[in-house]
Coordinates of C-alpha atoms in Angstrom, one line a residue:
M1 CA -5.5 -15.0 22.2
N2 CA -6.1 -18.3 19.7
D3 CA -8.3 -15.9 17.9
M4 CA -5.3 -13.7 17.3
R5 CA -3.1 -16.0 16.4
N6 CA -5.7 -17.4 13.3
I7 CA -5.7 -13.8 12.5
L8 CA -2.0 -13.5 11.8
T9 CA -1.6 -16.8 10.3
T10 CA -4.0 -16.0 8.0
L11 CA -1.9 -12.6 7.3
F12 CA 1.3 -14.4 6.5
R13 CA -0.9 -17.0 4.3
A14 CA -2.3 -14.2 2.3
T15 CA 1.7 -12.5 2.0
L16 CA 2.8 -15.8 0.2
L17 CA 0.2 -15.6 -2.8
V18 CA 2.6 -13.5 -4.4
I19 CA 5.0 -16.1 -4.5
V20 CA 2.6 -18.7 -5.4
S21 CA 1.3 -16.7 -8.4
F22 CA 4.8 -16.7 -9.7
G23 CA 5.4 -20.4 -9.1
A24 CA 8.9 -20.9 -7.9
L25 CA 10.2 -17.4 -8.4
S26 CA 13.4 -17.4 -6.5
G27 CA 14.4 -14.4 -4.5
L28 CA 11.5 -12.6 -4.8
G29 CA 10.9 -9.5 -3.2
A30 CA 14.9 -9.2 -2.3
Q31 CA 15.5 -7.4 -5.3
E32 CA 15.1 -3.6 -4.3
K33 CA 17.5 -2.2 -7.7
P34 CA 16.9 -2.8 -10.8
G35 CA 20.7 -3.8 -11.8
D36 CA 20.7 -6.6 -9.1
L37 CA 20.0 -9.1 -11.8
P38 CA 22.1 -9.0 -15.0
V39 CA 19.9 -9.0 -17.7
R40 CA 17.4 -6.0 -18.0
S41 CA 14.5 -4.5 -20.0
E42 CA 12.2 -1.5 -19.4
I43 CA 8.5 -0.4 -20.2
H44 CA 7.4 3.3 -20.5
R45 CA 4.0 4.4 -21.5
Q46 CA 2.1 7.4 -21.0
Y47 CA -1.7 7.6 -20.4
Q48 CA -4.3 9.9 -20.0
L49 CA -6.7 9.6 -17.0
A50 CA -10.4 10.7 -16.2
P51 CA -11.1 11.7 -12.6
N52 CA -12.0 8.8 -10.7
T53 CA -10.5 6.1 -12.9
T54 CA -9.3 2.9 -10.8
V55 CA -5.8 2.2 -11.3
E56 CA -5.1 -1.6 -10.7
I57 CA -1.9 -3.1 -10.1
S58 CA -1.3 -6.8 -9.0
V59 CA 1.4 -9.8 -8.7
I60 CA 4.4 -7.2 -8.8
P61 CA 7.6 -9.5 -8.0
G62 CA 9.2 -6.2 -6.4
S63 CA 8.6 -2.4 -5.0
V64 CA 6.2 -0.3 -6.2
E65 CA 6.7 3.7 -6.1
I66 CA 3.7 6.0 -6.9
E67 CA 4.1 10.1 -7.2
T68 CA 1.1 11.8 -7.1
I69 CA 0.5 15.0 -9.4
S70 CA -2.1 17.2 -10.6
G71 CA -3.6 17.4 -13.8
Q72 CA -4.8 14.0 -15.5
S73 CA -1.5 12.7 -17.3
A74 CA 0.0 9.4 -16.2
E75 CA 3.5 8.0 -16.2
I76 CA 4.4 4.3 -16.1
N77 CA 7.7 3.0 -16.0
I78 CA 8.7 -0.9 -15.2
A79 CA 12.4 -2.2 -14.8
N80 CA 12.6 -5.8 -15.6
S81 CA 15.7 -7.5 -14.2
A82 CA 16.4 -11.5 -14.6
E83 CA 19.2 -14.0 -14.0
T84 CA 19.1 -15.2 -17.7
Q85 CA 17.3 -13.7 -20.9
A86 CA 15.2 -16.8 -21.1
D87 CA 14.1 -15.8 -17.3
L88 CA 13.3 -12.3 -18.8
N89 CA 11.1 -13.5 -21.7
C90 CA 9.1 -15.7 -19.0
L91 CA 8.0 -12.3 -17.3
E92 CA 4.9 -10.7 -18.9
T93 CA 3.6 -7.4 -17.9
P94 CA 0.5 -6.7 -19.8
I95 CA -1.1 -2.9 -19.6
E96 CA -4.7 -2.3 -20.3
Q97 CA -7.1 0.7 -20.2
T98 CA -10.4 1.1 -20.1
P99 CA -12.8 4.4 -19.8
Q100 CA -12.7 3.3 -15.9
K101 CA -9.6 1.3 -15.4
L102 CA -6.0 1.3 -16.1
V103 CA -4.8 -2.7 -15.5
I104 CA -1.1 -3.7 -14.8
H105 CA -0.9 -7.3 -13.8
S106 CA 2.5 -9.0 -13.9
K107 CA 2.7 -12.9 -14.5
S108 CA 5.1 -15.8 -15.4
R109 CA 4.8 -18.0 -18.2
C110 CA 7.4 -20.5 -16.8
N111 CA 8.3 -22.4 -13.4
N112 CA 11.5 -21.7 -11.5
V113 CA 11.9 -17.6 -12.9
R114 CA 14.4 -15.7 -11.2
A115 CA 13.4 -11.8 -11.8
S116 CA 12.3 -8.9 -10.1
Q117 CA 10.8 -5.7 -11.2
R118 CA 10.8 -1.9 -9.8
V119 CA 7.3 -0.3 -10.8
T120 CA 7.6 3.6 -10.7
L121 CA 4.5 5.8 -11.8
K122 CA 3.3 9.1 -11.6
L123 CA -0.6 9.4 -11.5
P124 CA -3.0 12.1 -11.0
R125 CA -4.1 12.7 -7.2
N126 CA -7.8 12.2 -8.2
V127 CA -7.8 8.5 -9.3
N128 CA -8.6 5.3 -7.3
L129 CA -5.9 2.8 -6.2
D130 CA -6.0 -0.9 -6.1
L131 CA -2.8 -2.7 -5.4
K132 CA -2.6 -6.3 -4.2
Q133 CA 0.1 -9.1 -4.3
I134 CA 3.1 -6.5 -4.3
A135 CA 6.5 -8.3 -2.9
G136 CA 8.6 -5.2 -2.2
H137 CA 7.7 -1.9 -0.3
L138 CA 5.2 0.4 -1.5
R139 CA 5.1 4.3 -1.3
I140 CA 2.1 6.5 -2.5
G141 CA 2.0 10.2 -2.5
P142 CA -1.1 12.3 -1.7
T143 CA -4.4 11.0 -3.0
E144 CA -8.0 12.0 -3.2
G145 CA -9.4 9.0 -4.2
M146 CA -9.9 5.6 -2.3
V147 CA -6.9 3.5 -1.8
R148 CA -7.0 -0.2 -1.4
L149 CA -4.2 -2.4 -0.9
N150 CA -4.4 -6.0 0.0
S151 CA -1.2 -8.8 0.4
I152 CA 1.7 -6.3 0.5
A153 CA 4.9 -8.0 2.0
G154 CA 7.2 -4.7 2.3
H155 CA 6.6 -1.7 4.3
V156 CA 3.7 0.6 3.0
S157 CA 4.2 4.1 3.1
T158 CA 1.5 7.2 2.4
G159 CA 1.1 10.5 1.9
S160 CA -2.4 11.9 3.1
V161 CA -5.0 9.7 2.3
Q162 CA -8.6 10.9 2.5
A163 CA -10.3 7.1 2.3
A164 CA -8.4 3.8 2.6
E165 CA -9.1 0.0 3.0
M166 CA -6.0 -1.9 3.9
S167 CA -5.5 -5.7 4.8
S168 CA -2.6 -8.0 5.2
L169 CA 0.2 -6.0 5.0
A170 CA 3.4 -7.8 6.2
G171 CA 5.9 -4.7 6.8
G172 CA 4.0 -2.4 8.9
L173 CA 2.1 1.2 7.5
S174 CA 2.9 4.7 7.7
M175 CA 0.3 7.2 6.8
E176 CA -0.7 10.6 6.8
I177 CA -4.0 12.0 7.2
K178 CA -5.3 15.6 6.7
Q179 CA -8.9 15.0 6.4
L180 CA -11.2 12.4 5.8
G181 CA -14.0 11.4 3.3
E182 CA -17.1 9.9 4.5
R183 CA -15.6 6.1 4.0
G184 CA -12.9 6.8 6.6
V185 CA -10.0 4.3 6.8
R186 CA -10.0 0.8 7.6
L187 CA -7.3 -0.9 8.5
S188 CA -6.5 -5.0 9.3
S189 CA -4.1 -7.8 9.4
I190 CA -0.9 -5.4 10.0
V191 CA 2.2 -6.7 10.9
G192 CA 5.0 -4.6 11.8
G193 CA 3.0 -1.8 13.3
I194 CA 1.2 1.2 12.4
E195 CA 2.3 4.8 12.7
L196 CA -0.1 7.4 11.7
A197 CA 0.6 11.3 11.1
L198 CA -2.4 13.5 11.9
A199 CA -3.1 17.2 10.9
D200 CA -3.9 19.7 13.8
N201 CA -7.4 20.3 12.6
L202 CA -8.6 16.7 11.6
N203 CA -12.2 15.7 13.0
A204 CA -12.2 11.9 13.0
Q205 CA -13.1 8.6 15.5
F206 CA -10.4 6.5 16.5
E207 CA -11.4 2.7 16.9
A208 CA -8.9 0.1 17.7
S209 CA -9.3 -3.6 18.2
S210 CA -7.3 -6.8 18.8
I211 CA -3.9 -4.8 19.0
I212 CA -0.7 -6.8 20.2
G213 CA 1.6 -4.2 21.0
N214 CA 1.6 -0.6 22.7
V215 CA -1.2 1.9 21.4
V216 CA 0.3 5.4 22.1
S217 CA -0.7 9.0 21.3
D218 CA 2.0 11.5 20.7
I219 CA -0.3 14.4 20.3
P220 CA -1.5 16.0 23.9
N221 CA -5.2 16.5 22.7
I222 CA -6.1 13.0 21.7
K223 CA -6.6 11.1 24.6
L224 CA -7.2 7.2 24.2
S225 CA -9.1 4.9 26.2
T226 CA -9.0 1.5 26.7
D227 CA -10.9 -1.6 27.8
G228 CA -7.3 -2.5 29.4
R229 CA -6.6 -5.5 27.0
S230 CA -6.3 -5.0 23.5
D231 CA -9.1 -2.4 22.3
F232 CA -8.7 1.3 22.1
E233 CA -10.8 4.4 21.1
A234 CA -10.6 8.0 21.1
Q235 CA -12.2 11.0 20.0
I236 CA -10.0 13.3 17.1
G237 CA -10.9 17.0 17.4
S238 CA -14.7 17.2 17.4
G239 CA -15.0 13.6 15.7
G240 CA -16.1 12.3 12.6
P241 CA -15.1 9.8 10.1
L242 CA -14.2 6.6 11.2
I243 CA -10.5 5.3 11.5
S244 CA -11.0 1.6 12.1
I245 CA -8.0 -0.4 13.0
S246 CA -8.0 -4.2 13.9
S247 CA -5.8 -7.3 14.3
V248 CA -2.6 -5.7 14.6
R249 CA 1.0 -6.9 15.7
G250 CA 3.5 -4.2 16.5
G251 CA 1.2 -1.5 18.1
I252 CA 0.2 1.7 17.1
R253 CA 1.7 5.1 17.4
L254 CA -0.5 8.5 16.8
R255 CA 2.0 11.6 15.9
K256 CA 1.3 15.3 14.7
L257 CA 1.9 15.4 11.0
D258 CA 4.5 18.4 10.3
S259 CA 3.2 21.3 9.7
L260 CA 5.8 22.0 6.6
V261 CA 4.5 18.5 5.1
A262 CA 0.5 19.5 5.8
K263 CA 1.2 22.8 3.6
T264 CA 2.4 20.3 0.7

């Protein structure tokens, strides 16, 4: 139990990195609408991204929503809002593109800034995503590349993923899985619980350890075995790539992916 407390303490410290990165940025993560603060500006960009490009997004004082699309076009829309024009002038969000990466990184040039952002993107399904230090919720559409998340303060919801590594999520996780690549899914240090929606034909191995809360399967043919304490495992279908989950407070639920959703 002491080990679990240490893990959860580490998680909460990790989510505070966003606040530290912005100095004394007050109200961080509380602004869910661009109009919540009176002074506003917007950034709009379009890019072409090659398959397997890595899109890095970090230190965002607000929410991030990613719609995934076919083709290789990308659209970036960032709505900034602040208490004063001086606060708004302190907020910078450079966007840099290289042949292998597209990088979006917000930063403040001042202390004691009250500002927020809403970042919305349309990205190709076949890119890799790397997001960290996000102060609001995060929504991601279906993806074909690797999804890496670290230090997300709000709830995370994803469409179908094929490979993922996620840690330090403070608002829980909802994830869909239709099929897995060889790298599988690894989730750790999550507060708020996890819900996994699994396709009927999914083949995978499920392992969970150091779980505080109930671990349940609403899918009749997935039978969980447990050591009677906080570790669980199950074979999904004929077995396959690993779904590994560790250090969760809030439990885990496995449910069937809605057939209408699975066809999209």
